[in-house]
Each structure stands twice: as structure tokens, then as C-alpha cells.
PDB file of C-alpha atoms in Angstrom:
ATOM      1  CA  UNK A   7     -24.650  -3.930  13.078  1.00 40.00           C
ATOM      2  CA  UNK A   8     -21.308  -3.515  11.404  1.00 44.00           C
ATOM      3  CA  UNK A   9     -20.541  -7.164  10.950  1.00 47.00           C
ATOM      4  CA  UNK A  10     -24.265  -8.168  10.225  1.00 45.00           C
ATOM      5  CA  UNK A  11     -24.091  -6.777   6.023  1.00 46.00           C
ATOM      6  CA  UNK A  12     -21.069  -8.623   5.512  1.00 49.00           C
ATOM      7  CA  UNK A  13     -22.222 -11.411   7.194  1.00 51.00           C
ATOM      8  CA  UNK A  14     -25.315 -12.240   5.520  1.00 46.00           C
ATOM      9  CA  UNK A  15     -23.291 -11.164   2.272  1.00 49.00           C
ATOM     10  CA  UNK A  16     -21.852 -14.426   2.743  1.00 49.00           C
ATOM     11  CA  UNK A  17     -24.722 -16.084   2.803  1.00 46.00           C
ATOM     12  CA  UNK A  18     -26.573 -14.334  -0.331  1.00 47.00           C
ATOM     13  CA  UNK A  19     -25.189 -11.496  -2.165  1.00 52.00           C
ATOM     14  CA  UNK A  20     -28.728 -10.625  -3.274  1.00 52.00           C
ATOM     15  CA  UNK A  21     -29.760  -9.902   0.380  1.00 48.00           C
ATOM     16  CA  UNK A  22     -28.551  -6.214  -0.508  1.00 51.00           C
ATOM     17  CA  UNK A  23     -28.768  -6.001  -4.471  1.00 53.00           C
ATOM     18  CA  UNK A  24     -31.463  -5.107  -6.146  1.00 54.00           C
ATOM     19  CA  UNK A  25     -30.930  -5.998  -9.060  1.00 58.00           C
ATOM     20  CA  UNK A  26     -27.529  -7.637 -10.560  1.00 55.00           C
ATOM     21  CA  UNK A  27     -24.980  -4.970 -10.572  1.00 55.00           C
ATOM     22  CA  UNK A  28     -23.642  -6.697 -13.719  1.00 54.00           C
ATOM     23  CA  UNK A  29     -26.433  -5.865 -15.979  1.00 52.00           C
ATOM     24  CA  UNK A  30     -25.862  -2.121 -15.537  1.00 52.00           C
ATOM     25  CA  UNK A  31     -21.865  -2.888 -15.913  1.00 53.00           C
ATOM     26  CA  UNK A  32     -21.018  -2.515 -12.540  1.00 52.00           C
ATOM     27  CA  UNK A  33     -19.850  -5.186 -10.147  1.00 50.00           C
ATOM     28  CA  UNK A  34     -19.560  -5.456  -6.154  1.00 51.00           C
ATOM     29  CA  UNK A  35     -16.848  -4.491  -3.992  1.00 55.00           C
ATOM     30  CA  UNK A  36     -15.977  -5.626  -0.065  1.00 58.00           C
ATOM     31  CA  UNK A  37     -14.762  -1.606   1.587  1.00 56.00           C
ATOM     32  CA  UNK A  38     -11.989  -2.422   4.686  1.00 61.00           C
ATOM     33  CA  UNK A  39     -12.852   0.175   7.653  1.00 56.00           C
ATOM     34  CA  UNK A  40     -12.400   0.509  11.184  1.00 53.00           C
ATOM     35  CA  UNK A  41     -16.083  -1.030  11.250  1.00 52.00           C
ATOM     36  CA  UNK A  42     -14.623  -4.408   9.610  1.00 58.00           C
ATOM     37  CA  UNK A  43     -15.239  -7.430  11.359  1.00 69.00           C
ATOM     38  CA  UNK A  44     -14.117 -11.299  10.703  1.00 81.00           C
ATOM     39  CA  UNK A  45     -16.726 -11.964   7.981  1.00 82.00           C
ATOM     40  CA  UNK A  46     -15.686  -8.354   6.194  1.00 82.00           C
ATOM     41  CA  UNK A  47     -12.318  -9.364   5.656  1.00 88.00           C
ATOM     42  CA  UNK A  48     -12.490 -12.952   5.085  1.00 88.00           C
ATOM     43  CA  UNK A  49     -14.989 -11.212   1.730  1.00 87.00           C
ATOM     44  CA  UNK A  50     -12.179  -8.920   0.868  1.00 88.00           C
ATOM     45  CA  UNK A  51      -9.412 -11.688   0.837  1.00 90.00           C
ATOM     46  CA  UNK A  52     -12.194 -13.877  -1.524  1.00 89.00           C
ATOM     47  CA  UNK A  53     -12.647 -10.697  -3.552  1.00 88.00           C
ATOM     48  CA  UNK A  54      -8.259 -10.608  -3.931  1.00 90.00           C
ATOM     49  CA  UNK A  55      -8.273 -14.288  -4.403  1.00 90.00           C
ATOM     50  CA  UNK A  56      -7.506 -15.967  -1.053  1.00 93.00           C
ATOM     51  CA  UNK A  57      -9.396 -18.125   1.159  1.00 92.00           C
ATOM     52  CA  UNK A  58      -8.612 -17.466   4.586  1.00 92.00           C
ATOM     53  CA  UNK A  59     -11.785 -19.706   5.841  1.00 88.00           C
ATOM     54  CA  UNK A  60      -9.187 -22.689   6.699  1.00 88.00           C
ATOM     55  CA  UNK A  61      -7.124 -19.993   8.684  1.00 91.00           C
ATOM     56  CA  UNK A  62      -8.968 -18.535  11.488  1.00 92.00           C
ATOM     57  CA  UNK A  63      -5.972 -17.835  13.557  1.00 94.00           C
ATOM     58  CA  UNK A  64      -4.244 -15.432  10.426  1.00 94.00           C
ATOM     59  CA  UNK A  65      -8.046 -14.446  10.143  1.00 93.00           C
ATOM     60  CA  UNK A  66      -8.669 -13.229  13.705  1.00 93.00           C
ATOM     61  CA  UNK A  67      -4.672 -11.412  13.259  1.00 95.00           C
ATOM     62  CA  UNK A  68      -5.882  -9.608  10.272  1.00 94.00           C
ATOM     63  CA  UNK A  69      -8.917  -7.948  11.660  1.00 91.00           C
ATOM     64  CA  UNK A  70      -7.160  -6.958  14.812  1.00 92.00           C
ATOM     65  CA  UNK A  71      -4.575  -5.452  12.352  1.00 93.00           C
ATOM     66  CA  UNK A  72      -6.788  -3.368  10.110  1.00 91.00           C
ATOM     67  CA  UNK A  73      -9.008  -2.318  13.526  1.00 90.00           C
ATOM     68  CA  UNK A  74      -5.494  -0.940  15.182  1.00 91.00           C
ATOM     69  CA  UNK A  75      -4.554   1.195  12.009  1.00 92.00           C
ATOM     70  CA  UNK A  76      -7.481   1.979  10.988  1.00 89.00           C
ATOM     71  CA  UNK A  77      -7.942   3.403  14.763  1.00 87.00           C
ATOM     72  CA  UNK A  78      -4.203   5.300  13.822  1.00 89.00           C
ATOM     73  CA  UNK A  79      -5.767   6.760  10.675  1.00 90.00           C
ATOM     74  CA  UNK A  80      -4.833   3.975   7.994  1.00 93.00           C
ATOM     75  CA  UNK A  81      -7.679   3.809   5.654  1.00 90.00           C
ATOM     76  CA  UNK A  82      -7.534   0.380   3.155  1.00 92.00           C
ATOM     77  CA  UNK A  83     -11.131   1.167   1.451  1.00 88.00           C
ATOM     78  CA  UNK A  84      -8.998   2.651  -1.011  1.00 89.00           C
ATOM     79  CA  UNK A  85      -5.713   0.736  -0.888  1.00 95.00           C
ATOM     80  CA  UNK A  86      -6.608  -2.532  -1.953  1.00 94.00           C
ATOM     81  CA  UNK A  87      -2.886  -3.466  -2.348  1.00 97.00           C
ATOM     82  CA  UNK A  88      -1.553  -2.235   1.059  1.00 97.00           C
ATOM     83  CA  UNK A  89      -4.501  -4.749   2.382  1.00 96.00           C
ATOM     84  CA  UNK A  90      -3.296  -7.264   0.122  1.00 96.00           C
ATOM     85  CA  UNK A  91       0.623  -6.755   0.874  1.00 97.00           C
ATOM     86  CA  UNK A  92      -1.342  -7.008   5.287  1.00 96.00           C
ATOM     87  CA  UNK A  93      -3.189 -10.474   4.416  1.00 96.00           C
ATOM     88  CA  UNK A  94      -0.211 -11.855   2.675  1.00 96.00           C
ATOM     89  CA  UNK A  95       1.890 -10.903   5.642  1.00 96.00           C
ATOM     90  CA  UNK A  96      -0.590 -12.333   7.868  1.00 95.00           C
ATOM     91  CA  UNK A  97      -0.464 -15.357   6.698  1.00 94.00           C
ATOM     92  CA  UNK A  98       3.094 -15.784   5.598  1.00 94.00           C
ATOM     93  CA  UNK A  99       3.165 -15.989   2.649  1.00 93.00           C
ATOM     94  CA  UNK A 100       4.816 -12.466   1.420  1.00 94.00           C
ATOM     95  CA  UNK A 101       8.037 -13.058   0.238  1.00 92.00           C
ATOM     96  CA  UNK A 102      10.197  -9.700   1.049  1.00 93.00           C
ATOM     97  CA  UNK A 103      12.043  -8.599  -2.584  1.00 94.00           C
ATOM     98  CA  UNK A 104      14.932  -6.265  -0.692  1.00 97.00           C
ATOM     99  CA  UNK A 105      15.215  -5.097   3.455  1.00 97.00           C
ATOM    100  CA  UNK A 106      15.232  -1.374   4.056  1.00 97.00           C
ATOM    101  CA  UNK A 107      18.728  -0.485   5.965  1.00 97.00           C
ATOM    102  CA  UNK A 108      17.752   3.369   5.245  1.00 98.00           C
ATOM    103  CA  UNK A 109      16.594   6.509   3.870  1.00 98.00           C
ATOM    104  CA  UNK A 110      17.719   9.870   3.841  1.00 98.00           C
ATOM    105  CA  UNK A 111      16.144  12.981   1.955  1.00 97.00           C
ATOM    106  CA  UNK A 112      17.758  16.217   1.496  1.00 97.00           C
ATOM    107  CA  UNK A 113      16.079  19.686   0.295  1.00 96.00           C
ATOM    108  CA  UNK A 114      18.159  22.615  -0.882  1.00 95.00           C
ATOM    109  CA  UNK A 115      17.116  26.237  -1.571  1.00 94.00           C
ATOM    110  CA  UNK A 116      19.411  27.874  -3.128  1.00 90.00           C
ATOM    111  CA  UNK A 117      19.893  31.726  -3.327  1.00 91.00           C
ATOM    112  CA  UNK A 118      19.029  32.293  -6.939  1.00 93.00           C
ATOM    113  CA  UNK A 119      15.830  30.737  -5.804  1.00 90.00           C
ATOM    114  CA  UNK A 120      16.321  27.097  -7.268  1.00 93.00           C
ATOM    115  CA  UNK A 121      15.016  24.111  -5.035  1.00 95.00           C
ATOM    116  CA  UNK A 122      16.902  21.034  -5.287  1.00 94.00           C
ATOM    117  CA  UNK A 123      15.797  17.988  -3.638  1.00 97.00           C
ATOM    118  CA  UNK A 124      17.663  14.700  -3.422  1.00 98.00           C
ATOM    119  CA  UNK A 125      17.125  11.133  -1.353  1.00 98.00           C
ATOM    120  CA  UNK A 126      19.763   8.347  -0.886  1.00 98.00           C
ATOM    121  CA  UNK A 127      18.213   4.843  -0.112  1.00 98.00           C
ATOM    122  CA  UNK A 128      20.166   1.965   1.399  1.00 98.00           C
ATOM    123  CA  UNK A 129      18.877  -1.593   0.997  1.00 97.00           C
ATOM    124  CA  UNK A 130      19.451  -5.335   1.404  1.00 97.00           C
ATOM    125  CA  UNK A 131      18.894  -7.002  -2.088  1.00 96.00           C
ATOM    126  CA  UNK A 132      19.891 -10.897  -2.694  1.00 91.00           C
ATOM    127  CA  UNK A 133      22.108 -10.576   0.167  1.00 91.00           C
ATOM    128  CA  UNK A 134      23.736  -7.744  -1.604  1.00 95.00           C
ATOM    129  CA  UNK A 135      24.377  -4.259  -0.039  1.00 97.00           C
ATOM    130  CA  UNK A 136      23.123  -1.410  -2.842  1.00 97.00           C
ATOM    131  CA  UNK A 137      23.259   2.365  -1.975  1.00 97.00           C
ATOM    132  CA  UNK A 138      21.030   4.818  -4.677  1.00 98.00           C
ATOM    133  CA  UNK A 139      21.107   8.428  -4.692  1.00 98.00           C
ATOM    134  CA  UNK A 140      18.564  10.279  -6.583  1.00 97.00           C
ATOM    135  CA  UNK A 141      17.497  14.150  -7.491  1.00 96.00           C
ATOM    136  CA  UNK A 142      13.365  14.547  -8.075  1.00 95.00           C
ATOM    137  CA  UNK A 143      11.627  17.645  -8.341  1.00 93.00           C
ATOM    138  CA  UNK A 144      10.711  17.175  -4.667  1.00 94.00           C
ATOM    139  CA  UNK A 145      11.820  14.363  -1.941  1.00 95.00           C
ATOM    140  CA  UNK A 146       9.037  11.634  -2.398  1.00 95.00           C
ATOM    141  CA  UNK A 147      10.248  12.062  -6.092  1.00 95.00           C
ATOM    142  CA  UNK A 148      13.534  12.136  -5.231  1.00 97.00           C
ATOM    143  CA  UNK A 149      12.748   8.907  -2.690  1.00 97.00           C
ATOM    144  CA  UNK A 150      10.600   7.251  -5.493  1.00 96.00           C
ATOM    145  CA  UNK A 151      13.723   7.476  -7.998  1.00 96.00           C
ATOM    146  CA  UNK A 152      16.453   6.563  -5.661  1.00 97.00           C
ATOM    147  CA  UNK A 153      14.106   3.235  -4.043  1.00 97.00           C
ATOM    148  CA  UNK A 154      13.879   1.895  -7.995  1.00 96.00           C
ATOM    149  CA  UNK A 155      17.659   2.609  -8.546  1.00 96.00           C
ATOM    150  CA  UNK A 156      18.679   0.652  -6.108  1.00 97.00           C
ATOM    151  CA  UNK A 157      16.292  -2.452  -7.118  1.00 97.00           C
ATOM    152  CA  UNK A 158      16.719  -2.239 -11.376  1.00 95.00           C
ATOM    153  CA  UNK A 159      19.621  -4.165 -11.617  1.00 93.00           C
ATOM    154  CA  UNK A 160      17.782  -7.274  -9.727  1.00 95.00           C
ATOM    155  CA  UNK A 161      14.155  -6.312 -11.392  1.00 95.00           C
ATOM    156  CA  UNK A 162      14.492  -4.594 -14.649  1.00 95.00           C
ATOM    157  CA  UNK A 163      10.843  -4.622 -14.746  1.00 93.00           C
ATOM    158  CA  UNK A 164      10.749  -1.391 -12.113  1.00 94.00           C
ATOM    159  CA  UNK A 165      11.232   0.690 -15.312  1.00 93.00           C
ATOM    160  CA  UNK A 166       7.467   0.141 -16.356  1.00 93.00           C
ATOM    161  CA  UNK A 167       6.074   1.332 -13.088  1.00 94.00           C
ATOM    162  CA  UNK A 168       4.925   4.664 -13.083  1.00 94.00           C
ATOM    163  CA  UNK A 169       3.044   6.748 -10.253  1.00 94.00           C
ATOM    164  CA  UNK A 170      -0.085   8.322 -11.495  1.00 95.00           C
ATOM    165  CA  UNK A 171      -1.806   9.994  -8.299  1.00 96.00           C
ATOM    166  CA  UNK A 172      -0.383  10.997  -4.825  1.00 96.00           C
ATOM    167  CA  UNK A 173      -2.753  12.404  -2.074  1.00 95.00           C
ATOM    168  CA  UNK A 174      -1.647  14.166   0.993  1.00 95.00           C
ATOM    169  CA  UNK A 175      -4.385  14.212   3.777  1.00 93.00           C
ATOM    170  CA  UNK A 176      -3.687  16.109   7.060  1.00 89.00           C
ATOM    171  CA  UNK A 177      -5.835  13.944   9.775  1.00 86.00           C
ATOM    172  CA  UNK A 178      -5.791  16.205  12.442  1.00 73.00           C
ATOM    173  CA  UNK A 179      -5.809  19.900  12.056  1.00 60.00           C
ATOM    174  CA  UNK A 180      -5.931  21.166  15.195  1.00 52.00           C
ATOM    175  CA  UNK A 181      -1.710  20.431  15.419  1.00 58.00           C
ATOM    176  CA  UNK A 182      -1.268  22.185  12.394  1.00 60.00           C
ATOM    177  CA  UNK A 183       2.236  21.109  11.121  1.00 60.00           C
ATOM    178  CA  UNK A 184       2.645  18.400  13.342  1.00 64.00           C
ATOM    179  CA  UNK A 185      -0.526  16.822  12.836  1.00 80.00           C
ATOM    180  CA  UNK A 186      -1.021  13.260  11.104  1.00 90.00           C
ATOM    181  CA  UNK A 187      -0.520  12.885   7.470  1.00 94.00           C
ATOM    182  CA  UNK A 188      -2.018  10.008   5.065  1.00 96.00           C
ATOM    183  CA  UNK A 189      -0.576   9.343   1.519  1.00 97.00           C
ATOM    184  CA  UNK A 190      -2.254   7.466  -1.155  1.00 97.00           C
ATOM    185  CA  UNK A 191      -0.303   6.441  -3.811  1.00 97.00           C
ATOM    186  CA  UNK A 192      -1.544   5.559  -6.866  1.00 97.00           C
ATOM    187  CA  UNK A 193       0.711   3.132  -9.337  1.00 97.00           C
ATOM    188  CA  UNK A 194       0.490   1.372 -12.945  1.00 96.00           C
ATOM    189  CA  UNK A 195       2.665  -0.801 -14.605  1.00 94.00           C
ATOM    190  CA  UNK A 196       1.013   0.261 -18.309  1.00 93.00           C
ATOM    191  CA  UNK A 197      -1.739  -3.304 -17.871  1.00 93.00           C
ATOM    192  CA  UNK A 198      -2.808  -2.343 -13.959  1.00 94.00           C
ATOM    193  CA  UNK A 199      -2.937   0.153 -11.348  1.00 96.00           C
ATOM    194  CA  UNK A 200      -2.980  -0.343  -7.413  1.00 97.00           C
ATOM    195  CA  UNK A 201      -3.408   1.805  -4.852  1.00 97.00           C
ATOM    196  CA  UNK A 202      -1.576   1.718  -1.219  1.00 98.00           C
ATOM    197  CA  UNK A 203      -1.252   3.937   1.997  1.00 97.00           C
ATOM    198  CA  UNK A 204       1.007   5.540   4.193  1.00 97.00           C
ATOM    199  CA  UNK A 205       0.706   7.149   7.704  1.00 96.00           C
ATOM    200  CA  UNK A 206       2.735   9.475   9.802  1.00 95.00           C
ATOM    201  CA  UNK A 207       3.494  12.207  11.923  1.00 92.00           C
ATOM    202  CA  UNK A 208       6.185  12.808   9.165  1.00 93.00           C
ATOM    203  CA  UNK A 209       5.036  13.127   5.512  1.00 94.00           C
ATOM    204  CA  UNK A 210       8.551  12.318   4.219  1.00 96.00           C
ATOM    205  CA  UNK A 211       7.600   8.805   6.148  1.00 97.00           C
ATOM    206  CA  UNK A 212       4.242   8.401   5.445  1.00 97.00           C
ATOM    207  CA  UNK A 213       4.862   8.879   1.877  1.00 97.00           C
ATOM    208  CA  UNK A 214       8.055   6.120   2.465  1.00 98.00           C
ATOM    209  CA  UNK A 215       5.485   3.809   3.446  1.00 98.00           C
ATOM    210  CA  UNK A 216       2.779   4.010   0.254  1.00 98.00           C
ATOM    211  CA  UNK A 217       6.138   4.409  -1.927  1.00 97.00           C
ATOM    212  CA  UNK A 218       7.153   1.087  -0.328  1.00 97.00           C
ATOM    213  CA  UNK A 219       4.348  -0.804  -0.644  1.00 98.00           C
ATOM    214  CA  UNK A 220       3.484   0.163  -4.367  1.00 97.00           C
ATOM    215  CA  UNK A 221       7.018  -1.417  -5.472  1.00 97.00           C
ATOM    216  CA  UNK A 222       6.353  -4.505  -2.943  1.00 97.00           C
ATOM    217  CA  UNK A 223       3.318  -4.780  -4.626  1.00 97.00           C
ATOM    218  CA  UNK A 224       4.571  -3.811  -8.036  1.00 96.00           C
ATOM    219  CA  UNK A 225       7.441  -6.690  -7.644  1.00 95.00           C
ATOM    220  CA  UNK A 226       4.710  -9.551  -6.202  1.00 92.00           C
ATOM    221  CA  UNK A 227       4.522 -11.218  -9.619  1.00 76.00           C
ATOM    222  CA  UNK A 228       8.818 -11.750  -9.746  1.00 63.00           C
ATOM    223  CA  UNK A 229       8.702 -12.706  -5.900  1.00 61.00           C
ATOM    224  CA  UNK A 230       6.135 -15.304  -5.413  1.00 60.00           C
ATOM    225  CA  UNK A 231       3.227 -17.007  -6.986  1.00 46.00           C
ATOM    226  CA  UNK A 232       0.034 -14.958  -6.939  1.00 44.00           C
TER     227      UNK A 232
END
């Protein structure tokens, strides 16, 4: 049943409108779950811009992608750009902007009570080494400020991007501390906002990942043709 809506979605959009969702200013929108089948996310890449029709070999790759993280507790419904940054990989076409050598946070109380938090990132950028250490007011600040100083110099436009929202969801309670954490990540440049995704035992990491993909995603327009 999962793949038959999308399916015959393809073949009339009407099938499952009643009226025009246009007319009441609304429009319609393909949701990536661990239901998703071939016809789902060949929609969603339409709906992004890219035909993946003449692919079916990137196609078939894709779905068994999204069904394995999805099965981890990835959830793309609402991380249109973490799918986008998946299907562009997929297909190879996703030109990398900088290559992570590392990360390192580091969280300080102090006795009079003050918190400090700093992060030092180490990348690859134009074949160039770059090392950025950071303070925030916590370490996915502190990570989010140290990742852009080490990318300004080769994309000034990294000082527009701003993070709006950032959710923390613990998937599985029953291991308390140690359970599974998602992160969604919300971004805007000042025109646009995207959303991406992170998942991990460690929410340090998982927040790494949705931090990573919002300035991959953020840098798309400077890196390739969209």
C-alpha cells in the first residue's frame, strides 16, 4: 500500500485532491519516510528539480539509502535539504566545498559558576589546510562558529547564514543518556531557509552532521550549478 499513493500520484495528482490545493493557497508536497518506495522518491527529486527517471540505477541507490536511515532513525519528511544534499550524492553530482580532517569540542565549568564552551574544526579547503577555533554559548554554537571560520576566507557569503531553529529528539528512552539523538537544524540565508538532520548516539555528532549539511547546502549555489 505504501508505494500505491505515490504511484498513482504520478499518474494524476487529482486521484487524491479534492479540489486544487492552489485555490485555497496551499500547494502539494512529496513526505520521504521509511514507507518510501521508488515512485516516492523519484516525486520528491521532481518536486527539488531533478529527474531521476533516466537513472534507475542512482534511483534504486537512493531508496535503499533513505529505507536504511530511516530504519536508524533519520527522518527527511522534514529535511528537505539533507535529502537533497543524499540525491545529489547519489547521483554524483555533489561537488564537496571543504573535507572534514576533524572536530574537537571542549566544555568548561568554572568555579565561579561560568560555563565556557569552545570547538576547534580542522578542514581541507582548495587543497589548503585551515584550523578554526571558536567560543559559543554552548558546543554546537561553539562548532557552528568555528566550521564557518574556517570556510569565510574561501566563501565570504557564510556570513549571511544564520541558524533559526535546532531540535534535539531523544529516539529511544529506555537508554536514557545513551540513547539515540536526532537534530534538526533549521538555516536561512535572509531570501531562504532549509532544513537538514543529524543522528547519533552522540549529540555533539549528531548535531555535527545537521551543522554540516546546512553549510553544504548553504554553499551549493558557489559549488555547482543547481
Amino acid at each position: 500500500m505504501a508505494e500505491d499513493l505515490p504511484s498513482a500520484l504520478k499518474v494524476s495528482q487529482d486521484l487524491y485532491n479534492h479540489i486544487d490545493p492552489t485555490l485555497v493557497g496551499n500547494d502539494m508536497r512529496i513526505l520521504i519516510t521509511e514507507m518510501a518506495g521508488r515512485a516516492s522518491v523519484e516525486l520528491k527529486g521532481q518536486e527539488l528539480g531533478y529527474d531521476l527517471s533516466d537513472d534507475p540505477t542512482a534511483l534504486a541507490g537512493l531508496v535503499d539509502r533513505v529505507k536504511g536511515l530511516e530504519a536508524e532513525g533519520w527522518s527527511f519528511e522534514a529535511a528537505d535539504a539533507s535529502f537533497e544534499l543524499m540525491l545529489l550524492d547519489q547521483t554524483g553530482k555533489l561537488e564537496s566545498p571543504y573535507e572534514l580532517e576533524s572536530w574537537r569540542t571542549i566544555v568548561e565549568r568554572q568555579g565561579n559558576g561560568e560555563v565556557v564552551s569552545e570547538a576547534t574544526v580542522k578542514l581541507r579547503v582548495d587543497g589548503r589546510r585551515e584550523i578554526s577555533t571558536a567560543e559559543g554559548n554552548g558546543p554546537v554554537n561553539a562548532l557552528d562558529n568555528a566550521l564557518r571560520g574556517a570556510l569565510v576566507k574561501a566563501h565570504p557569503e557564510l556570513e549571511l547564514l544564520r541558524l533559526v531553529d535546532y531540535k534535539v529528539r531523544i529516539l529511544e528512552g529506555v537508554k536514557g543518556t545513551g540513547a539515540v539523538t536526532r537534530v534538526l537544524v533549521s538555516t536561512t540565508d535572509g531570501d531562504r531557509e532549509w532544513h537538514t538532520v543529524g543522528v547519533h548516539e552522540n549529540v555533539i555528532e549528531a548535531s555535527w552532521l545537521a551543522l554540516d549539511d546546512a553549510i553544504r547546502f548553504g554553499l551549493l549555489d558557489s559549488t555547482q550549478a543547481r
